[in-house]
Coordinates of C-alpha atoms (C1' of nucleotides) in Angstrom, one line a residue:
Chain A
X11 CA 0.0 0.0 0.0
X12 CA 1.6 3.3 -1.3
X13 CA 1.0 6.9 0.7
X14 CA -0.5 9.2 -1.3
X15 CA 2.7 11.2 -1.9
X16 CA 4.5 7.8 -2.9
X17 CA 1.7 7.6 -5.6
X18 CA 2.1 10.7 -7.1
X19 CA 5.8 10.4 -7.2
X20 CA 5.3 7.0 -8.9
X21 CA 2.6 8.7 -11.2
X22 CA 5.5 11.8 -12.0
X23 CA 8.2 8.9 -12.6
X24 CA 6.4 6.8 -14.7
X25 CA 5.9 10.0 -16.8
X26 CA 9.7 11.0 -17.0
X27 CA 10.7 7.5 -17.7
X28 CA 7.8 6.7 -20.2
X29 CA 8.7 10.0 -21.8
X30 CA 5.4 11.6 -21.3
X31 CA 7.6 14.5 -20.0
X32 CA 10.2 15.4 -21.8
X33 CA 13.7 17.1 -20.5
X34 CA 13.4 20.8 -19.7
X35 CA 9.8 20.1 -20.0
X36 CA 7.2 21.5 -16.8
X37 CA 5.9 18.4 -14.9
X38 CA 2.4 19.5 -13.4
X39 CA 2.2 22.4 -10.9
X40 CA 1.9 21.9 -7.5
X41 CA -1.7 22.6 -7.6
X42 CA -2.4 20.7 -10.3
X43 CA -1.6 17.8 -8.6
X44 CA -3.2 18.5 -5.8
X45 CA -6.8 18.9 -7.3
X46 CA -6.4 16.2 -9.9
X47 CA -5.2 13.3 -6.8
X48 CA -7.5 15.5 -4.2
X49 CA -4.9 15.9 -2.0
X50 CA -3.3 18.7 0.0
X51 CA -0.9 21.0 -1.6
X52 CA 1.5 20.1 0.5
X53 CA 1.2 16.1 0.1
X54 CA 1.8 16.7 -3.7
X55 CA 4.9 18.9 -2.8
X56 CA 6.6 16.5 -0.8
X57 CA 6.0 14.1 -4.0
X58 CA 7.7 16.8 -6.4
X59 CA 10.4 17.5 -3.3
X60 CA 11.7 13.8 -3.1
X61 CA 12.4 13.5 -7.2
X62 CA 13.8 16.5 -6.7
X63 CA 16.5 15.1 -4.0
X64 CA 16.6 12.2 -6.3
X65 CA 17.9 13.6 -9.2
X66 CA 14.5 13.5 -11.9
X67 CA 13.4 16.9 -11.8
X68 CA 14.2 20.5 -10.6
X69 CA 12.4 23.2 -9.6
X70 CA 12.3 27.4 -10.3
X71 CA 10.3 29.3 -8.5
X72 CA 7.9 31.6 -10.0
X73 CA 7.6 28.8 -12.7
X74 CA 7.4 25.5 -12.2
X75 CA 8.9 22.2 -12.2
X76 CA 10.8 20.5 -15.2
X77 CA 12.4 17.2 -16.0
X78 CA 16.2 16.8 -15.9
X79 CA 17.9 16.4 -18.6
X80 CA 19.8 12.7 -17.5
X81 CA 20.1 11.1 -20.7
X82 CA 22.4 13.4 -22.7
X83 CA 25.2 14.0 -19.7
X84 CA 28.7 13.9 -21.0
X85 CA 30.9 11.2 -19.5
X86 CA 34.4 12.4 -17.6
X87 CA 36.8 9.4 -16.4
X88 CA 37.7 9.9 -13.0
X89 CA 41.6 8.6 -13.2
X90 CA 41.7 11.3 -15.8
X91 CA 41.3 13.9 -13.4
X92 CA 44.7 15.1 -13.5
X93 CA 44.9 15.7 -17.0
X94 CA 41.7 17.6 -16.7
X95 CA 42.6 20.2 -19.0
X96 CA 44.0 18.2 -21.9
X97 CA 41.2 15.4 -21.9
X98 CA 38.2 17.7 -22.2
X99 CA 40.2 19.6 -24.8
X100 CA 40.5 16.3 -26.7
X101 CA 36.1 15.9 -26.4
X102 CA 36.3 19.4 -28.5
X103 CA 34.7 21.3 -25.6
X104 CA 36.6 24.3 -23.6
X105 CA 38.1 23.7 -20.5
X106 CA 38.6 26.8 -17.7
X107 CA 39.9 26.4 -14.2
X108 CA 38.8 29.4 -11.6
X109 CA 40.9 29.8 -8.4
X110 CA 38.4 31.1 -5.9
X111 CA 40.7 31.2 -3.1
X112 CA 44.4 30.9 -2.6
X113 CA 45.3 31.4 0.9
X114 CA 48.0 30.8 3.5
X115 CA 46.4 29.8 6.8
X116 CA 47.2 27.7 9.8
X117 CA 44.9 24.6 9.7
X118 CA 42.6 23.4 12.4
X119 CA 43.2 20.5 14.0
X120 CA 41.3 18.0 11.9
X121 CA 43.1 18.7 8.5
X122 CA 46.6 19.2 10.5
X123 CA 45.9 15.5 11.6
X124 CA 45.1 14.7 8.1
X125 CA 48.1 15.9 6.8
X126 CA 50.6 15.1 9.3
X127 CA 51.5 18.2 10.5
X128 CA 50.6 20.7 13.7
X129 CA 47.9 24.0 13.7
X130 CA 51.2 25.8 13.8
X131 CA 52.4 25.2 10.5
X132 CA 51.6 26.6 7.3
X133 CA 48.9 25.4 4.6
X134 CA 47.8 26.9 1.7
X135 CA 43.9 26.8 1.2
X136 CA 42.7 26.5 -2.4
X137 CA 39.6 26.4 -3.7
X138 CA 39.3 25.8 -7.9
X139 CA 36.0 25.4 -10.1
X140 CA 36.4 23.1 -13.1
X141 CA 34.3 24.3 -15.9
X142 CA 33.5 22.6 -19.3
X143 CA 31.9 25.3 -21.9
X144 CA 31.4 27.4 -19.1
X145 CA 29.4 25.2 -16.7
X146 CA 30.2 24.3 -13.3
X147 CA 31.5 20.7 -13.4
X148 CA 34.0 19.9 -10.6
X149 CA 34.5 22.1 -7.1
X150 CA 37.8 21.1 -5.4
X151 CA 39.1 22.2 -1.9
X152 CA 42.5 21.5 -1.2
X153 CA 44.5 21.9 1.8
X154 CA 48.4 21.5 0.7
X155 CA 51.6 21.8 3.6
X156 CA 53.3 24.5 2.7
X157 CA 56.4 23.2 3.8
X158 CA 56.6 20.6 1.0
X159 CA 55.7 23.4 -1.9
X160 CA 57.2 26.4 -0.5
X161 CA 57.4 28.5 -3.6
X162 CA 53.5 27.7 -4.9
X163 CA 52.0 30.8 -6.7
X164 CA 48.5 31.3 -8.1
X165 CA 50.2 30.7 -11.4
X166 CA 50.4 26.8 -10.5
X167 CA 47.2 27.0 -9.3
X168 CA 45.8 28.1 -12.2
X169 CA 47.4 25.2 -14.4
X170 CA 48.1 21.9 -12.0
X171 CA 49.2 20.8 -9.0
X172 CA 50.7 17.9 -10.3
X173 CA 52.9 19.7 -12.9
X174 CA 54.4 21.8 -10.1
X175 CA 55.0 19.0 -8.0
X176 CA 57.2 16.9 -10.6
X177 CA 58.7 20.2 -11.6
X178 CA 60.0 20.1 -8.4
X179 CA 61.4 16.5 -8.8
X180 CA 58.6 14.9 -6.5
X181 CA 56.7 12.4 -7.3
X182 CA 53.2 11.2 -6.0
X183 CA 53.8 7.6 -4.8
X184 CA 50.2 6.5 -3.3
X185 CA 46.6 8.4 -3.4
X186 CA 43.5 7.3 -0.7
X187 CA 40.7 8.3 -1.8
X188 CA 37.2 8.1 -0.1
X189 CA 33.9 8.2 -2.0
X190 CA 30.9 9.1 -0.4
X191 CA 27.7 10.4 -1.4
X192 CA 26.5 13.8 0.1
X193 CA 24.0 16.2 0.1
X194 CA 25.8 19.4 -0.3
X195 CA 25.8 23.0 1.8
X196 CA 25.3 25.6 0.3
X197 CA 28.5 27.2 -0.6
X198 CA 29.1 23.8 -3.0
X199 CA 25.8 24.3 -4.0
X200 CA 25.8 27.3 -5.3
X201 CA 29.2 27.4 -7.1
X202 CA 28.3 24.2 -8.7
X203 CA 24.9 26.1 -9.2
X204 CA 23.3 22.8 -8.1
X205 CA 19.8 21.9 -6.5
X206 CA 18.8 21.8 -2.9
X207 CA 18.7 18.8 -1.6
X208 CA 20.3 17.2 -4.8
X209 CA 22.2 14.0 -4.0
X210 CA 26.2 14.8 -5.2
X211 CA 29.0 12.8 -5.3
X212 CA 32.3 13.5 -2.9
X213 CA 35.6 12.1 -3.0
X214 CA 38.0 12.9 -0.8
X215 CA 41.5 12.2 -1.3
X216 CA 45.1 12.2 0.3
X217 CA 48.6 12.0 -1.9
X218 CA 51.2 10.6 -0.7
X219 CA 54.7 11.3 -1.8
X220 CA 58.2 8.9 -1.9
X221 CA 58.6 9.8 1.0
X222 CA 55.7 9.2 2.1
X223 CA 54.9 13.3 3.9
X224 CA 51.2 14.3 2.3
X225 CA 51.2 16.3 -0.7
X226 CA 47.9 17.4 -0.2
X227 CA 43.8 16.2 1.3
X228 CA 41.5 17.5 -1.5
X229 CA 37.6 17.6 -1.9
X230 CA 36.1 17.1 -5.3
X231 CA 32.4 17.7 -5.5
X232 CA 31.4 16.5 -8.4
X233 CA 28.0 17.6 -10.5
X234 CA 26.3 15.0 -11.7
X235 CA 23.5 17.3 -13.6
X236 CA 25.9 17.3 -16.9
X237 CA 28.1 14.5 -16.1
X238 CA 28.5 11.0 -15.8
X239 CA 31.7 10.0 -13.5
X240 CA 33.3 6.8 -15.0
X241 CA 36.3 4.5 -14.2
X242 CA 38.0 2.2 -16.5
X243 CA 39.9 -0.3 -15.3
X244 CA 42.4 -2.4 -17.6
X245 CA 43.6 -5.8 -16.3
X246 CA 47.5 -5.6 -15.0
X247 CA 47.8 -8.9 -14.8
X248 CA 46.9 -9.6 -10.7
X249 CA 43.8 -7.6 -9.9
X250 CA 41.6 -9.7 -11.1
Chain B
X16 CA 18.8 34.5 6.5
X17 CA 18.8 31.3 7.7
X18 CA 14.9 29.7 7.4
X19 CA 13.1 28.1 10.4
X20 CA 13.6 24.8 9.6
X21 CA 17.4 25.7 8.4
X22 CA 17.7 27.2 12.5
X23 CA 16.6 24.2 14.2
X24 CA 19.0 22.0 11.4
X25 CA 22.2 23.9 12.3
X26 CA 21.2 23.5 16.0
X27 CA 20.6 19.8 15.8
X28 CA 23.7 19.9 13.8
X29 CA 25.6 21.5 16.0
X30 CA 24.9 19.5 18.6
X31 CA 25.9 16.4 16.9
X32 CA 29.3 17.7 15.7
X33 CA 30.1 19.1 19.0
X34 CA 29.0 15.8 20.7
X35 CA 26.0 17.4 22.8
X36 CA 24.3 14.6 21.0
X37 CA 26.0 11.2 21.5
X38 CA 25.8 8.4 19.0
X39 CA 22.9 6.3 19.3
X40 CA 21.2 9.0 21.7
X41 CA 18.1 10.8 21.3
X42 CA 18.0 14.2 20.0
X43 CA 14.8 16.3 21.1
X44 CA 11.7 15.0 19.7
X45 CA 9.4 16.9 16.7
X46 CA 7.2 18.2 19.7
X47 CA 10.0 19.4 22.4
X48 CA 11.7 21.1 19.4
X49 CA 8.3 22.5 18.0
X50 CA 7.8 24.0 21.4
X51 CA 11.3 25.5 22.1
X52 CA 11.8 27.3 18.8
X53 CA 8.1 28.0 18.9
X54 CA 7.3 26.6 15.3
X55 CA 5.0 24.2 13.4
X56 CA 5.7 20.7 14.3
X57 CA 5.8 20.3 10.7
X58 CA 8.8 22.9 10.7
X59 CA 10.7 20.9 13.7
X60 CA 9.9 17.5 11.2
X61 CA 11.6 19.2 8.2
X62 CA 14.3 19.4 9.9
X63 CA 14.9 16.3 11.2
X64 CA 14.2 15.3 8.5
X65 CA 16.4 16.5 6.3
X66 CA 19.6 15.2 8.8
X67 CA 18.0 11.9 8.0
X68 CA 18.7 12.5 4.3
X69 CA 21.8 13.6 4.8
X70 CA 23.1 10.8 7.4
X71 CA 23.2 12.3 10.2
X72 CA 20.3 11.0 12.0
X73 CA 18.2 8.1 12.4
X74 CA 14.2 7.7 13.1
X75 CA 12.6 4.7 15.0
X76 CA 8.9 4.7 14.8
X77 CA 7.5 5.1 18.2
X78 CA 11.0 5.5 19.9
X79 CA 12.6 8.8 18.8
X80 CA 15.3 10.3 16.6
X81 CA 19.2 9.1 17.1
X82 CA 22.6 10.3 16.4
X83 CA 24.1 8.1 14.0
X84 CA 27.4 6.7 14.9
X85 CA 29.2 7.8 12.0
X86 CA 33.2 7.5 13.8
X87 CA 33.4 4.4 14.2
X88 CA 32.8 2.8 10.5
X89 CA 35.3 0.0 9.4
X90 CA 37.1 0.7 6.1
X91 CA 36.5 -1.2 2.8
X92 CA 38.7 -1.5 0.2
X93 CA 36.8 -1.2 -3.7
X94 CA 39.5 -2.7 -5.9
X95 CA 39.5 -5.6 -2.9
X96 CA 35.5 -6.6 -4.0
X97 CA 36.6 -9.4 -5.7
X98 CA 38.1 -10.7 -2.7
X99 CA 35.6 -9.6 -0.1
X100 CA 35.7 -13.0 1.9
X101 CA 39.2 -13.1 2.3
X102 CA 39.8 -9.5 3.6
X103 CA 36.9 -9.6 5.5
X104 CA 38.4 -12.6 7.6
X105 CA 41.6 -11.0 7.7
X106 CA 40.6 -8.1 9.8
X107 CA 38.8 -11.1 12.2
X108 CA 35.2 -10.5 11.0
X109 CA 33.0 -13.0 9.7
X110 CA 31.8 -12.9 6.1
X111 CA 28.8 -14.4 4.8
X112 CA 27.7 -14.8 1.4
X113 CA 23.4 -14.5 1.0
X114 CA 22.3 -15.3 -2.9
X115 CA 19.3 -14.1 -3.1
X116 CA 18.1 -14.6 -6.1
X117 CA 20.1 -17.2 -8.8
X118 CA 17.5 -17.5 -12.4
X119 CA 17.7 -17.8 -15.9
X120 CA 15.8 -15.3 -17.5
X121 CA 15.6 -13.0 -20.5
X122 CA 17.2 -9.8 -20.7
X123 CA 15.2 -6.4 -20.7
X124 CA 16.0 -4.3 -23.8
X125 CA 18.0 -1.8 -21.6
X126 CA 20.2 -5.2 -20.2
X127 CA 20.5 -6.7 -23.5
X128 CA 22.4 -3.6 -24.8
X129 CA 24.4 -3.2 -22.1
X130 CA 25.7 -6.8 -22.0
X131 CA 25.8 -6.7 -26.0
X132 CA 23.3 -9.6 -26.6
X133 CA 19.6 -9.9 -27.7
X134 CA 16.8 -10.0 -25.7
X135 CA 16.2 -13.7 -27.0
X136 CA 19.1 -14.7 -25.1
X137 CA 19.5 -16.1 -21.8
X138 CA 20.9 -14.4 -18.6
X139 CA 21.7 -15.2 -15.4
X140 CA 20.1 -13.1 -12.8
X141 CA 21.5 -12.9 -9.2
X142 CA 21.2 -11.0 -6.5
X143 CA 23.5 -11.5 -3.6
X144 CA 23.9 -9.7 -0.2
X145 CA 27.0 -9.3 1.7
X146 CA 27.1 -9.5 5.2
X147 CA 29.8 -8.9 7.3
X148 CA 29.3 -9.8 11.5
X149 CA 25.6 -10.6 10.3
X150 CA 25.4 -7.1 8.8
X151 CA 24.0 -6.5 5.3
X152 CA 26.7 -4.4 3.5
X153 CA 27.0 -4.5 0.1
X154 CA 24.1 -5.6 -2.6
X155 CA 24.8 -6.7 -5.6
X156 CA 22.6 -7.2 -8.6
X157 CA 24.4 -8.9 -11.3
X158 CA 23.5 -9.5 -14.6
X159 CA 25.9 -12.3 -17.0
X160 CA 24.9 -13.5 -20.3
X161 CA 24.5 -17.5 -20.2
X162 CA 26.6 -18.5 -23.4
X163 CA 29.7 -17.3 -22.2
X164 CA 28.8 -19.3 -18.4
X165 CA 27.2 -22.2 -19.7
X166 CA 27.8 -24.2 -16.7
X167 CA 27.3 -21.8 -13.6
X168 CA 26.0 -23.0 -10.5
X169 CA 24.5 -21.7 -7.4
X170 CA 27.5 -23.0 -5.9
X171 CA 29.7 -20.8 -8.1
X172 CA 27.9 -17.7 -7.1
X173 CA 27.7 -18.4 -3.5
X174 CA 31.4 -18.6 -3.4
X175 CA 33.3 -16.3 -6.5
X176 CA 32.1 -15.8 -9.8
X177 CA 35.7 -14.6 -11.0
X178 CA 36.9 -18.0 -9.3
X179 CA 34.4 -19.3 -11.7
X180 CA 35.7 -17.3 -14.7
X181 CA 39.6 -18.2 -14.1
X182 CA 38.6 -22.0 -14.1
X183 CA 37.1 -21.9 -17.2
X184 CA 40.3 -20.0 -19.0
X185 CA 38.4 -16.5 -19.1
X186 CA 40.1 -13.7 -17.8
X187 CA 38.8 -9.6 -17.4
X188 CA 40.9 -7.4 -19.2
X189 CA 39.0 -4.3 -18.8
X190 CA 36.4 -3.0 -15.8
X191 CA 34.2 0.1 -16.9
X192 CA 32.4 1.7 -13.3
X193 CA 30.1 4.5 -13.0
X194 CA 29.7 6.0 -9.6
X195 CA 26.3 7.2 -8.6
X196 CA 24.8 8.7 -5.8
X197 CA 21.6 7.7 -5.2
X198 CA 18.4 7.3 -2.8
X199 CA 17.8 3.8 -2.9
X200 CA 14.2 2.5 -3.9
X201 CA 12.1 0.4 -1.4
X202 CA 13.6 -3.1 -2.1
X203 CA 17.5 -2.2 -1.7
X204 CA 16.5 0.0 1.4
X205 CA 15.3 -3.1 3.3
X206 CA 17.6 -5.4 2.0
X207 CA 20.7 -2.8 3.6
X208 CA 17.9 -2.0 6.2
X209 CA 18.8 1.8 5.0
X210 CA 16.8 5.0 6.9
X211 CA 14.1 6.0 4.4
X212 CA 15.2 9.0 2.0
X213 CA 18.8 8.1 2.8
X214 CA 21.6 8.9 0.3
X215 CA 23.6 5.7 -0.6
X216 CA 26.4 4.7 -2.9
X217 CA 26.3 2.9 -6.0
X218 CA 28.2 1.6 -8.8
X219 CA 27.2 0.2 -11.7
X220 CA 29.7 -1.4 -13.4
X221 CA 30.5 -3.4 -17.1
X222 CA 33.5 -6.5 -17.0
X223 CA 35.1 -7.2 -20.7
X224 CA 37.1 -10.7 -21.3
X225 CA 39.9 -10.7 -23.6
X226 CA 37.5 -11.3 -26.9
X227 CA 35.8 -8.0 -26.0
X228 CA 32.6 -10.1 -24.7
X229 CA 30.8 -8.6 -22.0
X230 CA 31.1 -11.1 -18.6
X231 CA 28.7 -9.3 -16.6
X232 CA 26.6 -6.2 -16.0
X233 CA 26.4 -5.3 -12.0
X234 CA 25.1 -3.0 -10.0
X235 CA 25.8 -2.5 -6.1
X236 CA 24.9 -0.8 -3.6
X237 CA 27.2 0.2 -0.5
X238 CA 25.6 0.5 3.1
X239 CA 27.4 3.7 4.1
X240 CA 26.0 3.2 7.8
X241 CA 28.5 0.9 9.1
X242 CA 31.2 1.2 6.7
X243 CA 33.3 3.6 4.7
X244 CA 34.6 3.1 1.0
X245 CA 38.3 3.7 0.2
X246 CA 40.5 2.9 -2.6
X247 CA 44.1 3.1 -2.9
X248 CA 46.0 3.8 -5.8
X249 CA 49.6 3.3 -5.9
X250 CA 51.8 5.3 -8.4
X251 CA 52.8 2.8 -11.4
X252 CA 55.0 5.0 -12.9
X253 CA 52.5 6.8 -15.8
X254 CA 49.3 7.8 -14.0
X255 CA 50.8 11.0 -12.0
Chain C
dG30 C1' -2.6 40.2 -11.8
dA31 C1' -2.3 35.3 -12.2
dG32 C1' 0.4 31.4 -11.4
dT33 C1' 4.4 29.3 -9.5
dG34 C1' 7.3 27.4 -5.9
dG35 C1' 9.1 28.3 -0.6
dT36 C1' 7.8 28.5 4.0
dC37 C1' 4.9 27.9 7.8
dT38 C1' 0.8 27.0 10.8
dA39 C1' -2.4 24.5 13.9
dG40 C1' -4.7 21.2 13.9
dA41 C1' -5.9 15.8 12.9
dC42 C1' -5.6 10.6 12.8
dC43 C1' -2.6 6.7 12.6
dA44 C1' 0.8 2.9 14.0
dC45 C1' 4.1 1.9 17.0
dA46 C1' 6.9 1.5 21.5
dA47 C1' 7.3 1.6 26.3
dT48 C1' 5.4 1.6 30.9
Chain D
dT13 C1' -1.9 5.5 28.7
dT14 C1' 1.6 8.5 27.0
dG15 C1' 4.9 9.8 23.8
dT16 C1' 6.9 9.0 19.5
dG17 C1' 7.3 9.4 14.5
dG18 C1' 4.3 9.1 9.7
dT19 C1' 0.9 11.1 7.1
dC20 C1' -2.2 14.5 5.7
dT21 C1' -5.2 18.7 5.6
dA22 C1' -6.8 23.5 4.5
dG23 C1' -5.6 27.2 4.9
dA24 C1' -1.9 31.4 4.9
dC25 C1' 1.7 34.8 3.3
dC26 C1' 5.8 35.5 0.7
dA27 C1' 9.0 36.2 -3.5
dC28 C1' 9.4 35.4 -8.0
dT29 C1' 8.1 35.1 -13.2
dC30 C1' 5.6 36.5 -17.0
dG31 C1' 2.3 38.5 -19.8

DNA sequence: GAGTGGTCTAGACCACAAT
DNA sequence: TTGTGGTCTAGACCACTCG
């Protein structure tokens, strides 16, 4: 036995899957829903709300509620991240990188933990947005020792990381990374000009250098409204 | 500007970070926190609500709303899936193996594509849960095209379908995964006995033998209450 | 001005858990 | 019986969009 709001989201679902509304397309209004199933407004909201949170539709207000576009979302191989630049220049798209903050800071005492060191020493704080043709793909927050890259300018920034680092004749030996699903604040939010409540995916990630002192603990947010995040994995000859 | 429902959020929230709340404690109930910010109950609910969503909290029917003990996760390998009973033993917990579904069926139009067959041919359809200490942890829906595992048992899937795959000569060359975030529909919610509405992580993923034939199509699903999901890549002398 | 979504209220009835 | 969360109602006011 389905609630009432479970049936109108099945109802709404079956219609974005059956292609009775199309991407970009308004689903029914609030109200409309609510006189055509006799139900509160509110019951048919929560129905709207929770394929909202699920990825199916989103909302403007003052207009109305469309279908997401999920079909047609370009695919970006996470291994590849590195070589962001080149590899969406390869898919004939443009590529920009914006540094929205590059700081010097003392860290607080989880991400001193994280990266080995005390809330005395130095990190620099760096925030970058990814964008393909101008959209908001990828929002990263790194936390770096400042110790290990002591000359880092907003000019490496603005390229890579990585090139900096092995132009410094270091070399990343090991990465952890965590993946997690979250539902973002609103500072990712809205510089990945994202939903509320929209289900995003979060890796966080440690590198680890021959020596084994961390490079860096980065957070990618990544959104999944134009992307697809994909791995490939080719057999080494033990893995598997 | 924070809303009224946002208030009570960040002061649940709060309250959880700064351990006020302990794990697998009660926070206030919809009523007491309807009364002492003088809202709605409906407002109180929202935001409760929404800390559900976003794994913070839990709700037992009847009982009250809990902390989730989020700390204390054990760590899971991804590239170590193929040999979940083995590591699981080796950090001194019990693995268990549930197949919960093992049939012979024809493909859906959609799975036929994506294993690069008809949908006149057969398929194996499994479902298996992994347990770890009597836990649900992973599910895994898998989907493998008959001719190229003529002979598969119940007995191969309840121990390793790769072990399966090696004895009969086949090897996987390549792995394609997609991660997804995702709020899991009713079924996988009670088979991980997930919180309704909660966000969970998923990965669909596409194994390719040597001849380019497509082994398997799988989905799962990670329980991201009692466990966290790493992956470590080491340096193998290109990637960086 | 009409329609939309965003927030909120003050009730209500229910199923469930604990005492 | 009391308290909890789950669902739902029938209103309300607001900010926003668009014609």
């Amino acid at each position: 036995m389905l609630t009432k709001h479970e049936e109108i989201e099945k109802f709404i679902l079956n219609g974005v899957i059956k292609g009775n509304y199309k991407p970009d397309e308004k689903v029914p209004s609030e109200n409309q829903l609510a006189e055509s199933f006799s139900v509160s407004r509110m019951t048919a909201r929560k129905a709207l709300d929770t394929l909202v949170t699920k990825g199916y539709l989103y909302k403007i207000k003052g207009k109305g509620t469309y279908v997401k576009d999920r079909e047609n979302r370009d695919i970006i191989y996470l291994d590849e991240m590195i070589g962001f630049t080149k590899r969406v220049r390869r898919t004939g798209k443009v590529p920009r990188t914006d540094v929205k903050a590059f700081e010097l800071i003392k860290p607080s005492e989880d991400i001193a933990a994280r990266l080995g060191i005390t809330t005395k020493d130095d990190v620099y704080y760096i925030e970058r947005i990814r964008n393909i043709d101008n959209e908001p793909v990828i929002l990263e927050v790194t936390y770096m020792p400042a110790y290990i890259s002591p000359d880092l300018t907003i000019d490496h920034v603005q390229k890579s990381k990585y090139d900096y680092l092995r132009a410094k004749g270091h070399r990343i030996e090991e990465m952890v990374k965590e993946y997690i699903p979250v539902i973002p604040e609103s500072k990712v939010r809205e510089d990945l000009s994202l939903d509320k409540n929209m289900t995003v995916f979060k890796i966080e990630l440690i590198s680890i250098l021959e020596d084994r002192s961390i490079f860096e603990y980065t957070k990618l947010y990544y959104n999944q409204n134009k992307y697809r995040f994909l791995q490939i994995t080719k057999n080494t000859g033990k893995s598997f």
